[in-house]
GROMACS .gro file of C-alpha atoms in nm:
model
  370
    1UNK     CA    1  10.243   8.855   5.858
    2UNK     CA    2  10.396   8.577   6.068
    3UNK     CA    3  10.514   8.648   6.423
    4UNK     CA    4  10.875   8.600   6.318
    5UNK     CA    5  10.848   8.837   6.022
    6UNK     CA    6  10.664   9.091   6.235
    7UNK     CA    7  10.946   9.099   6.486
    8UNK     CA    8  11.210   9.124   6.214
    9UNK     CA    9  11.023   9.404   6.039
   10UNK     CA   10  10.983   9.600   6.359
   11UNK     CA   11  11.355   9.613   6.443
   12UNK     CA   12  11.406   9.900   6.204
   13UNK     CA   13  11.437  10.242   6.345
   14UNK     CA   14  11.741  10.387   6.521
   15UNK     CA   15  12.094  10.259   6.466
   16UNK     CA   16  12.312  10.245   6.778
   17UNK     CA   17  12.667  10.131   6.714
   18UNK     CA   18  12.869   9.980   7.001
   19UNK     CA   19  13.137  10.214   7.130
   20UNK     CA   20  13.497  10.120   7.205
   21UNK     CA   21  13.522   9.850   7.469
   22UNK     CA   22  13.724   9.854   7.790
   23UNK     CA   23  13.904   9.546   7.921
   24UNK     CA   24  13.878   9.424   8.282
   25UNK     CA   25  14.048   9.148   8.479
   26UNK     CA   26  13.875   8.889   8.693
   27UNK     CA   27  13.997   8.587   8.885
   28UNK     CA   28  13.909   8.344   8.608
   29UNK     CA   29  13.822   8.524   8.285
   30UNK     CA   30  13.932   8.864   8.157
   31UNK     CA   31  13.656   9.036   7.969
   32UNK     CA   32  13.572   9.336   7.755
   33UNK     CA   33  13.278   9.559   7.842
   34UNK     CA   34  13.093   9.680   7.533
   35UNK     CA   35  12.823   9.946   7.537
   36UNK     CA   36  12.533   9.863   7.303
   37UNK     CA   37  12.282  10.137   7.391
   38UNK     CA   38  12.296  10.440   7.619
   39UNK     CA   39  11.961  10.621   7.614
   40UNK     CA   40  11.721  10.385   7.792
   41UNK     CA   41  11.488  10.541   8.049
   42UNK     CA   42  11.541  10.345   8.373
   43UNK     CA   43  11.554  10.001   8.207
   44UNK     CA   44  11.433   9.720   8.433
   45UNK     CA   45  11.419   9.384   8.253
   46UNK     CA   46  11.527   9.215   7.933
   47UNK     CA   47  11.449   8.893   7.747
   48UNK     CA   48  11.590   8.735   7.432
   49UNK     CA   49  11.380   8.647   7.130
   50UNK     CA   50  11.472   8.335   6.928
   51UNK     CA   51  11.551   8.543   6.618
   52UNK     CA   52  11.831   8.730   6.797
   53UNK     CA   53  11.629   9.027   6.916
   54UNK     CA   54  11.602   9.148   7.273
   55UNK     CA   55  11.304   9.303   7.450
   56UNK     CA   56  11.381   9.569   7.714
   57UNK     CA   57  11.137   9.723   7.960
   58UNK     CA   58  11.167  10.079   8.085
   59UNK     CA   59  11.022  10.154   8.426
   60UNK     CA   60  10.844  10.462   8.292
   61UNK     CA   61  10.618  10.232   8.091
   62UNK     CA   62  10.787  10.161   7.757
   63UNK     CA   63  10.877   9.830   7.594
   64UNK     CA   64  11.162   9.850   7.340
   65UNK     CA   65  11.311   9.605   7.090
   66UNK     CA   66  11.687   9.592   7.037
   67UNK     CA   67  11.828   9.394   6.745
   68UNK     CA   68  12.144   9.412   6.535
   69UNK     CA   69  12.247   9.742   6.692
   70UNK     CA   70  11.904   9.897   6.645
   71UNK     CA   71  11.677  10.020   6.923
   72UNK     CA   72  11.310  10.066   6.838
   73UNK     CA   73  11.070  10.334   6.939
   74UNK     CA   74  10.841  10.225   7.226
   75UNK     CA   75  10.611   9.943   7.118
   76UNK     CA   76  10.251  10.069   7.115
   77UNK     CA   77   9.959   9.895   7.282
   78UNK     CA   78  10.125   9.749   7.592
   79UNK     CA   79   9.930   9.748   7.922
   80UNK     CA   80   9.942  10.071   8.120
   81UNK     CA   81  10.183  10.069   8.412
   82UNK     CA   82  10.157  10.321   8.694
   83UNK     CA   83  10.505  10.453   8.772
   84UNK     CA   84  10.526  10.532   9.141
   85UNK     CA   85  10.835  10.484   9.357
   86UNK     CA   86  10.971  10.141   9.271
   87UNK     CA   87  10.671  10.064   9.052
   88UNK     CA   88  10.619  10.088   8.679
   89UNK     CA   89  10.678   9.851   8.390
   90UNK     CA   90  10.904   9.586   8.537
   91UNK     CA   91  11.004   9.241   8.409
   92UNK     CA   92  10.961   9.076   8.069
   93UNK     CA   93  10.983   8.710   7.969
   94UNK     CA   94  10.949   8.519   7.643
   95UNK     CA   95  10.740   8.201   7.631
   96UNK     CA   96  10.949   7.881   7.626
   97UNK     CA   97  10.752   7.783   7.313
   98UNK     CA   98  10.762   8.129   7.160
   99UNK     CA   99  10.812   8.004   6.804
  100UNK     CA  100  10.474   7.831   6.827
  101UNK     CA  101  10.280   8.060   7.064
  102UNK     CA  102  10.431   8.407   7.028
  103UNK     CA  103  10.348   8.489   7.391
  104UNK     CA  104  10.543   8.755   7.580
  105UNK     CA  105  10.490   8.818   7.952
  106UNK     CA  106  10.508   9.150   8.138
  107UNK     CA  107  10.493   9.238   8.506
  108UNK     CA  108  10.398   9.585   8.620
  109UNK     CA  109  10.239   9.791   8.894
  110UNK     CA  110   9.880   9.840   8.791
  111UNK     CA  111   9.598  10.059   8.919
  112UNK     CA  112   9.287   9.924   9.085
  113UNK     CA  113   9.063   9.962   9.386
  114UNK     CA  114   9.276  10.078   9.677
  115UNK     CA  115   9.580  10.184   9.476
  116UNK     CA  116   9.855   9.979   9.312
  117UNK     CA  117   9.937   9.610   9.295
  118UNK     CA  118  10.158   9.374   9.098
  119UNK     CA  119  10.002   9.246   8.776
  120UNK     CA  120  10.110   8.985   8.520
  121UNK     CA  121  10.007   9.022   8.155
  122UNK     CA  122  10.073   8.840   7.832
  123UNK     CA  123  10.044   8.945   7.469
  124UNK     CA  124  10.201   8.912   7.126
  125UNK     CA  125  10.390   9.130   6.881
  126UNK     CA  126  10.210   9.172   6.547
  127UNK     CA  127  10.314   9.430   6.287
  128UNK     CA  128  10.513   9.621   6.548
  129UNK     CA  129  10.228   9.644   6.801
  130UNK     CA  130  10.138   9.464   7.122
  131UNK     CA  131   9.823   9.259   7.057
  132UNK     CA  132   9.609   8.984   7.213
  133UNK     CA  133   9.671   9.141   7.554
  134UNK     CA  134   9.527   8.961   7.855
  135UNK     CA  135   9.583   8.986   8.228
  136UNK     CA  136   9.686   8.663   8.400
  137UNK     CA  137   9.720   8.784   8.759
  138UNK     CA  138   9.596   9.096   8.936
  139UNK     CA  139   9.696   9.147   9.299
  140UNK     CA  140   9.384   9.184   9.511
  141UNK     CA  141   9.491   9.391   9.814
  142UNK     CA  142   9.628   9.703   9.649
  143UNK     CA  143   9.768   9.999   9.840
  144UNK     CA  144   9.906  10.342   9.761
  145UNK     CA  145  10.258  10.237   9.866
  146UNK     CA  146  10.526  10.265   9.598
  147UNK     CA  147  10.755   9.993   9.736
  148UNK     CA  148  10.831   9.624   9.702
  149UNK     CA  149  10.644   9.509   9.393
  150UNK     CA  150  10.891   9.221   9.338
  151UNK     CA  151  10.805   9.121   8.981
  152UNK     CA  152  11.086   8.897   8.854
  153UNK     CA  153  10.994   8.603   8.627
  154UNK     CA  154  11.126   8.251   8.570
  155UNK     CA  155  10.996   7.935   8.403
  156UNK     CA  156  11.053   7.591   8.550
  157UNK     CA  157  11.134   7.276   8.353
  158UNK     CA  158  10.760   7.220   8.297
  159UNK     CA  159  10.721   7.574   8.158
  160UNK     CA  160  10.520   7.698   8.454
  161UNK     CA  161  10.561   8.068   8.527
  162UNK     CA  162  10.700   8.187   8.862
  163UNK     CA  163  10.685   8.551   8.969
  164UNK     CA  164  10.765   8.742   9.285
  165UNK     CA  165  10.564   8.994   9.486
  166UNK     CA  166  10.727   9.186   9.770
  167UNK     CA  167  10.567   9.275  10.102
  168UNK     CA  168  10.460   9.612   9.954
  169UNK     CA  169  10.644   9.791  10.234
  170UNK     CA  170  10.423   9.637  10.507
  171UNK     CA  171  10.639   9.361  10.652
  172UNK     CA  172  10.367   9.168  10.836
  173UNK     CA  173  10.190   9.094  10.508
  174UNK     CA  174  10.461   8.838  10.424
  175UNK     CA  175  10.341   8.606  10.704
  176UNK     CA  176   9.965   8.663  10.667
  177UNK     CA  177   9.827   8.333  10.529
  178UNK     CA  178   9.554   8.514  10.334
  179UNK     CA  179   9.780   8.771  10.165
  180UNK     CA  180   9.938   8.760   9.820
  181UNK     CA  181  10.224   8.990   9.923
  182UNK     CA  182  10.567   8.868  10.033
  183UNK     CA  183  10.559   8.554   9.821
  184UNK     CA  184  10.673   8.367   9.514
  185UNK     CA  185  10.374   8.267   9.301
  186UNK     CA  186  10.337   7.998   9.035
  187UNK     CA  187  10.084   7.981   8.753
  188UNK     CA  188  10.038   7.804   8.423
  189UNK     CA  189  10.115   8.014   8.119
  190UNK     CA  190   9.744   8.082   8.063
  191UNK     CA  191   9.702   8.210   8.420
  192UNK     CA  192   9.536   7.899   8.563
  193UNK     CA  193   9.660   7.745   8.888
  194UNK     CA  194   9.875   7.429   8.873
  195UNK     CA  195   9.702   7.136   9.039
  196UNK     CA  196  10.000   7.068   9.268
  197UNK     CA  197  10.051   7.419   9.406
  198UNK     CA  198  10.132   7.375   9.776
  199UNK     CA  199   9.854   7.585   9.930
  200UNK     CA  200   9.563   7.454   9.725
  201UNK     CA  201   9.283   7.350   9.958
  202UNK     CA  202   9.396   7.578  10.242
  203UNK     CA  203   9.093   7.796  10.307
  204UNK     CA  204   9.161   8.164  10.251
  205UNK     CA  205   9.513   8.112  10.114
  206UNK     CA  206   9.598   8.243   9.766
  207UNK     CA  207   9.603   7.940   9.536
  208UNK     CA  208   9.882   8.085   9.322
  209UNK     CA  209  10.120   8.115   9.622
  210UNK     CA  210  10.424   7.887   9.614
  211UNK     CA  211  10.618   8.027   9.915
  212UNK     CA  212  10.577   8.292  10.186
  213UNK     CA  213  10.798   8.512  10.401
  214UNK     CA  214  10.984   8.678  10.110
  215UNK     CA  215  11.060   9.047  10.160
  216UNK     CA  216  11.115   9.164   9.801
  217UNK     CA  217  11.268   8.935   9.540
  218UNK     CA  218  11.411   9.120   9.238
  219UNK     CA  219  11.622   8.835   9.106
  220UNK     CA  220  11.502   8.493   8.990
  221UNK     CA  221  11.658   8.223   8.772
  222UNK     CA  222  11.633   7.851   8.705
  223UNK     CA  223  11.943   7.644   8.775
  224UNK     CA  224  12.060   7.502   8.439
  225UNK     CA  225  12.144   7.157   8.580
  226UNK     CA  226  11.893   7.091   8.858
  227UNK     CA  227  11.603   7.295   8.719
  228UNK     CA  228  11.541   7.441   9.065
  229UNK     CA  229  11.431   7.806   9.089
  230UNK     CA  230  11.662   8.038   9.285
  231UNK     CA  231  11.590   8.394   9.396
  232UNK     CA  232  11.760   8.676   9.575
  233UNK     CA  233  11.575   8.933   9.779
  234UNK     CA  234  11.641   9.269   9.933
  235UNK     CA  235  11.700   9.277  10.305
  236UNK     CA  236  11.622   9.588  10.507
  237UNK     CA  237  11.941   9.754  10.635
  238UNK     CA  238  12.162   9.450  10.581
  239UNK     CA  239  12.050   9.095  10.523
  240UNK     CA  240  12.009   9.062  10.146
  241UNK     CA  241  11.954   8.691  10.077
  242UNK     CA  242  12.002   8.428   9.807
  243UNK     CA  243  11.741   8.154   9.848
  244UNK     CA  244  11.657   7.823   9.684
  245UNK     CA  245  11.283   7.801   9.624
  246UNK     CA  246  11.094   7.502   9.765
  247UNK     CA  247  10.720   7.441   9.746
  248UNK     CA  248  10.540   7.562  10.056
  249UNK     CA  249  10.855   7.691  10.227
  250UNK     CA  250  10.857   7.986  10.464
  251UNK     CA  251  11.159   8.218  10.423
  252UNK     CA  252  11.100   8.391  10.752
  253UNK     CA  253  11.054   8.761  10.682
  254UNK     CA  254  11.007   8.950  10.913
  255UNK     CA  255  11.020   8.691  11.194
  256UNK     CA  256  11.383   8.611  11.112
  257UNK     CA  257  11.631   8.838  10.934
  258UNK     CA  258  11.999   8.922  10.920
  259UNK     CA  259  11.918   9.294  10.887
  260UNK     CA  260  11.783   9.577  11.097
  261UNK     CA  261  11.530   9.848  11.021
  262UNK     CA  262  11.641  10.160  10.835
  263UNK     CA  263  11.592  10.351  11.159
  264UNK     CA  264  11.839  10.121  11.332
  265UNK     CA  265  11.565   9.945  11.528
  266UNK     CA  266  11.579   9.568  11.573
  267UNK     CA  267  11.323   9.385  11.358
  268UNK     CA  268  11.391   9.039  11.499
  269UNK     CA  269  11.646   8.894  11.738
  270UNK     CA  270  11.655   8.574  11.529
  271UNK     CA  271  11.854   8.502  11.214
  272UNK     CA  272  11.709   8.150  11.185
  273UNK     CA  273  11.430   7.947  11.336
  274UNK     CA  274  11.228   7.625  11.321
  275UNK     CA  275  11.018   7.588  11.009
  276UNK     CA  276  11.212   7.860  10.827
  277UNK     CA  277  11.421   7.801  10.516
  278UNK     CA  278  11.771   7.942  10.569
  279UNK     CA  279  11.934   8.144  10.289
  280UNK     CA  280  12.231   7.999  10.103
  281UNK     CA  281  12.406   8.336  10.106
  282UNK     CA  282  12.363   8.667  10.290
  283UNK     CA  283  12.508   9.014  10.233
  284UNK     CA  284  12.568   9.235  10.536
  285UNK     CA  285  12.587   9.525  10.468
  286UNK     CA  286  12.334   9.525  10.185
  287UNK     CA  287  12.438   9.541   9.822
  288UNK     CA  288  12.073   9.590   9.707
  289UNK     CA  289  12.068   9.299   9.459
  290UNK     CA  290  11.869   9.317   9.136
  291UNK     CA  291  11.872   9.074   8.845
  292UNK     CA  292  12.045   8.737   8.844
  293UNK     CA  293  12.153   8.468   8.601
  294UNK     CA  294  12.334   8.136   8.609
  295UNK     CA  295  12.618   8.114   8.361
  296UNK     CA  296  12.587   7.820   8.122
  297UNK     CA  297  12.739   7.953   7.799
  298UNK     CA  298  13.056   7.867   7.608
  299UNK     CA  299  13.218   8.211   7.587
  300UNK     CA  300  13.349   8.201   7.946
  301UNK     CA  301  13.424   7.834   8.026
  302UNK     CA  302  13.568   7.909   8.371
  303UNK     CA  303  13.239   8.069   8.476
  304UNK     CA  304  13.030   7.757   8.409
  305UNK     CA  305  12.768   7.714   8.682
  306UNK     CA  306  12.846   8.047   8.853
  307UNK     CA  307  12.568   8.277   8.965
  308UNK     CA  308  12.581   8.644   8.861
  309UNK     CA  309  12.395   8.911   9.060
  310UNK     CA  310  12.363   9.283   8.987
  311UNK     CA  311  12.379   9.538   9.268
  312UNK     CA  312  12.208   9.876   9.290
  313UNK     CA  313  12.342  10.025   9.612
  314UNK     CA  314  12.693   9.880   9.575
  315UNK     CA  315  12.707   9.950   9.199
  316UNK     CA  316  12.876   9.626   9.099
  317UNK     CA  317  12.836   9.280   8.951
  318UNK     CA  318  12.877   8.986   9.189
  319UNK     CA  319  12.998   8.643   9.075
  320UNK     CA  320  12.918   8.361   9.316
  321UNK     CA  321  13.094   8.024   9.284
  322UNK     CA  322  12.872   7.733   9.383
  323UNK     CA  323  12.914   7.377   9.504
  324UNK     CA  324  12.566   7.235   9.477
  325UNK     CA  325  12.352   7.469   9.684
  326UNK     CA  326  12.645   7.616   9.876
  327UNK     CA  327  12.828   7.938   9.792
  328UNK     CA  328  13.202   7.873   9.812
  329UNK     CA  329  13.338   8.197   9.667
  330UNK     CA  330  13.244   8.554   9.581
  331UNK     CA  331  13.409   8.794   9.338
  332UNK     CA  332  13.304   9.156   9.292
  333UNK     CA  333  13.335   9.294   8.940
  334UNK     CA  334  13.290   9.641   8.784
  335UNK     CA  335  13.271   9.809   9.124
  336UNK     CA  336  13.179  10.178   9.070
  337UNK     CA  337  13.251  10.136   8.698
  338UNK     CA  338  12.905  10.138   8.537
  339UNK     CA  339  12.660  10.254   8.806
  340UNK     CA  340  12.355  10.077   8.946
  341UNK     CA  341  12.306   9.738   8.780
  342UNK     CA  342  11.936   9.655   8.749
  343UNK     CA  343  11.935   9.332   8.547
  344UNK     CA  344  12.175   9.053   8.447
  345UNK     CA  345  12.112   8.795   8.174
  346UNK     CA  346  12.318   8.542   7.979
  347UNK     CA  347  12.248   8.559   7.608
  348UNK     CA  348  12.223   8.272   7.360
  349UNK     CA  349  12.569   8.382   7.240
  350UNK     CA  350  12.717   8.306   7.584
  351UNK     CA  351  12.788   8.674   7.658
  352UNK     CA  352  12.668   8.840   7.979
  353UNK     CA  353  12.428   9.134   7.937
  354UNK     CA  354  12.364   9.412   8.190
  355UNK     CA  355  12.113   9.694   8.226
  356UNK     CA  356  12.206  10.000   8.431
  357UNK     CA  357  11.943  10.183   8.632
  358UNK     CA  358  11.933  10.555   8.548
  359UNK     CA  359  11.744  10.804   8.333
  360UNK     CA  360  12.005  10.742   8.062
  361UNK     CA  361  12.040  10.371   8.135
  362UNK     CA  362  12.272  10.155   7.931
  363UNK     CA  363  12.269   9.810   7.777
  364UNK     CA  364  12.614   9.656   7.824
  365UNK     CA  365  12.773   9.328   7.719
  366UNK     CA  366  13.060   9.130   7.871
  367UNK     CA  367  13.267   8.953   7.604
  368UNK     CA  368  13.590   8.751   7.633
  369UNK     CA  369  13.898   8.975   7.627
  370UNK     CA  370  14.050   8.773   7.346
   0.00000   0.00000   0.00000
């Protein structure tokens, strides 16, 4: 069976009809909010297949397929994720050449010597099962901590795979030259290291590392016009950041920050410094951002080029208006309407899709009001 037919055949099991939609007003586009599914177990990431299907990860370790109003049973055979704290099965991405390769990428917290660490896997769907599974990246210095796995994915214009790893709850790891934590990493789609990665040749430095000084990035997206990768990352108590990713850049954590420790203690007196890349936007107090997407569809023409960010703590959807790499406006949507928003994506249909973070998490869609 071909990959395409296998995916189509698998989307077969439970029918979930959208419920009645509610209409909301925004500064530029009124929209309807449509519920597509409502029984996902702490959904974390989603990715669109070229045949119209959508893959959804659940933090507890399941991968589901949603298509034409149908939500599958968990797909068997996927790599085992250890759910602990913020860990589990996390992001999912579809290969830019999926029609030819069939590759699907997963990030997760995996077991190994010393405890847990962020892992990147790839595999294919064949006859409703995960097959051809192989690990592309396995974090070396694992710990028992259940925090800051990072794990968002993005592909650049050359189809190289970027992924984030947080500081694993030990802030000094983000500035340790030999550590893999607190960074954005870049690999080829087969797991090899690109020949122009910025730290290649630096003795003791992880060759996959692309940046350092990142606390915990849970949003990542490629700008549709410039092709540049953007991220957002959780601050401590205050100081969530939106950053533009540059090869070899240091984003400062914990030597510079706009936030304080959860105890109220000062982490750093500095909000900026020499040799540190400044954020393009900061939230104080924290919104706890998760998931992000640039809008480039046709359904909402007034949102073209805007950046959408989900929020966990603040339970809302943020729309940022941009002028180049500057944020010139912010609108807060759906505040306290749908709960904790874990992921945000723009579909091929131009609609905006959301995942809510709860034991009965929902898949929601923003459509034009008329």
